[in-house]
């Protein structure tokens, strides 16, 4: 049975550019990085407090990945308005210019270096 989500894999065109974005701008930590021993692609595992959240995959031929698609990747944050301003200051392309309120919290969408659709979500305080 499923115990939880392990990580989300994202195909990237440039590992260095994506590491700069996910680690340098979003603040994830590089937990591990290596070349896949069979396929030969570059893999980087990013997360927080030693827990992997994202796997970056560089070097796959485009035709290999044609099946299912992930719509977006959402990260839980605190201080969502400040996070929005931080992304603006780094020139990150935003879909939403302001956090959007839901009954459960606030969110906004933005884009990663390869156009991947990303979300920051802050749960409302009870």
Coordinates of C-alpha atoms in Angstrom, one line a residue:
X1 CA 0.0 0.0 0.0
X2 CA 1.0 3.6 -0.5
X3 CA 2.6 5.2 2.5
X4 CA 3.3 8.7 1.1
X5 CA 4.7 10.7 -1.8
X6 CA 8.4 10.0 -2.4
X7 CA 9.3 12.8 -4.8
X8 CA 8.3 14.4 -8.1
X9 CA 10.6 14.0 -11.1
X10 CA 11.0 16.9 -13.4
X11 CA 12.7 16.7 -16.8
X12 CA 15.1 19.7 -17.3
X13 CA 17.1 21.0 -20.2
X14 CA 20.0 22.3 -18.1
X15 CA 20.9 20.8 -14.7
X16 CA 23.0 23.8 -13.7
X17 CA 20.3 26.3 -14.6
X18 CA 17.7 24.2 -12.7
X19 CA 19.9 23.8 -9.6
X20 CA 20.5 27.5 -9.5
X21 CA 16.7 28.0 -9.6
X22 CA 15.5 25.3 -7.2
X23 CA 18.4 25.7 -4.7
X24 CA 19.5 29.3 -5.2
X25 CA 16.1 31.0 -5.6
X26 CA 13.6 28.5 -4.1
X27 CA 15.9 27.5 -1.2
X28 CA 15.8 23.7 -1.6
X29 CA 18.9 21.7 -0.6
X30 CA 20.9 19.5 -2.9
X31 CA 20.7 16.1 -1.1
X32 CA 22.3 13.9 -3.7
X33 CA 23.5 14.0 -7.3
X34 CA 24.8 11.3 -9.6
X35 CA 24.6 9.8 -13.1
X36 CA 22.1 7.0 -13.5
X37 CA 24.3 3.8 -13.8
X38 CA 22.2 2.3 -16.7
X39 CA 20.5 5.1 -18.6
X40 CA 23.4 7.6 -18.1
X41 CA 21.2 10.7 -17.3
X42 CA 22.2 13.3 -14.7
X43 CA 20.0 13.1 -11.6
X44 CA 19.8 15.6 -8.7
X45 CA 17.7 15.1 -5.6
X46 CA 16.5 18.2 -3.8
X47 CA 14.6 18.7 -0.6
X48 CA 14.5 20.1 2.9
X49 CA 15.8 18.7 6.2
X50 CA 17.2 15.6 4.4
X51 CA 13.8 14.7 2.9
X52 CA 13.8 14.5 -0.9
X53 CA 10.9 16.4 -2.6
X54 CA 12.1 16.8 -6.2
X55 CA 14.2 14.8 -8.6
X56 CA 15.7 16.8 -11.5
X57 CA 16.5 14.7 -14.6
X58 CA 18.7 16.0 -17.4
X59 CA 19.9 14.2 -20.5
X60 CA 17.0 12.0 -21.5
X61 CA 16.2 12.1 -25.2
X62 CA 12.9 14.0 -25.7
X63 CA 11.2 11.1 -27.3
X64 CA 11.7 8.9 -24.2
X65 CA 9.2 10.9 -22.1
X66 CA 5.9 11.1 -24.0
X67 CA 3.4 9.6 -21.6
X68 CA 1.7 11.0 -18.6
X69 CA 2.4 14.6 -17.5
X70 CA 2.5 16.3 -14.2
X71 CA 0.3 19.4 -14.1
X72 CA 2.2 21.3 -11.4
X73 CA 4.4 20.9 -8.3
X74 CA 3.2 22.6 -5.1
X75 CA 5.4 23.6 -2.2
X76 CA 4.1 24.5 1.3
X77 CA 5.5 27.9 2.5
X78 CA 5.1 30.4 5.3
X79 CA 4.9 34.1 4.5
X80 CA 3.4 33.7 1.0
X81 CA 3.4 37.4 0.2
X82 CA 7.1 37.7 1.0
X83 CA 7.8 34.6 -1.1
X84 CA 6.0 36.3 -4.0
X85 CA 8.2 39.4 -3.7
X86 CA 11.4 37.3 -3.5
X87 CA 10.5 35.5 -6.8
X88 CA 9.8 38.9 -8.4
X89 CA 13.1 40.2 -7.2
X90 CA 14.9 37.3 -9.0
X91 CA 13.0 37.9 -12.2
X92 CA 11.0 34.7 -12.0
X93 CA 8.0 34.6 -14.4
X94 CA 4.8 34.7 -12.4
X95 CA 1.3 33.5 -13.5
X96 CA -0.4 35.2 -10.5
X97 CA 0.6 38.7 -9.4
X98 CA -1.0 38.3 -6.0
X99 CA -1.7 35.3 -3.7
X100 CA -5.2 33.9 -4.3
X101 CA -7.3 33.0 -1.3
X102 CA -9.0 29.7 -0.8
X103 CA -11.1 28.5 2.2
X104 CA -8.0 26.5 3.3
X105 CA -5.2 28.9 2.5
X106 CA -3.4 31.1 -0.1
X107 CA -1.6 30.2 -3.3
X108 CA 0.0 31.5 -6.4
X109 CA 1.6 29.9 -9.5
X110 CA 4.9 30.7 -11.2
X111 CA 7.2 29.0 -13.8
X112 CA 10.5 27.2 -13.5
X113 CA 13.4 27.6 -15.9
X114 CA 12.0 25.0 -18.3
X115 CA 8.4 26.3 -18.1
X116 CA 7.4 23.9 -15.4
X117 CA 4.3 25.0 -13.6
X118 CA 5.0 25.6 -9.9
X119 CA 2.9 26.6 -6.9
X120 CA 3.5 28.1 -3.5
X121 CA 0.7 27.3 -0.9
X122 CA 0.3 28.7 2.6
X123 CA -2.2 27.1 4.9
X124 CA -4.5 29.5 6.8
X125 CA -3.7 29.7 10.5
X126 CA -6.5 28.2 12.7

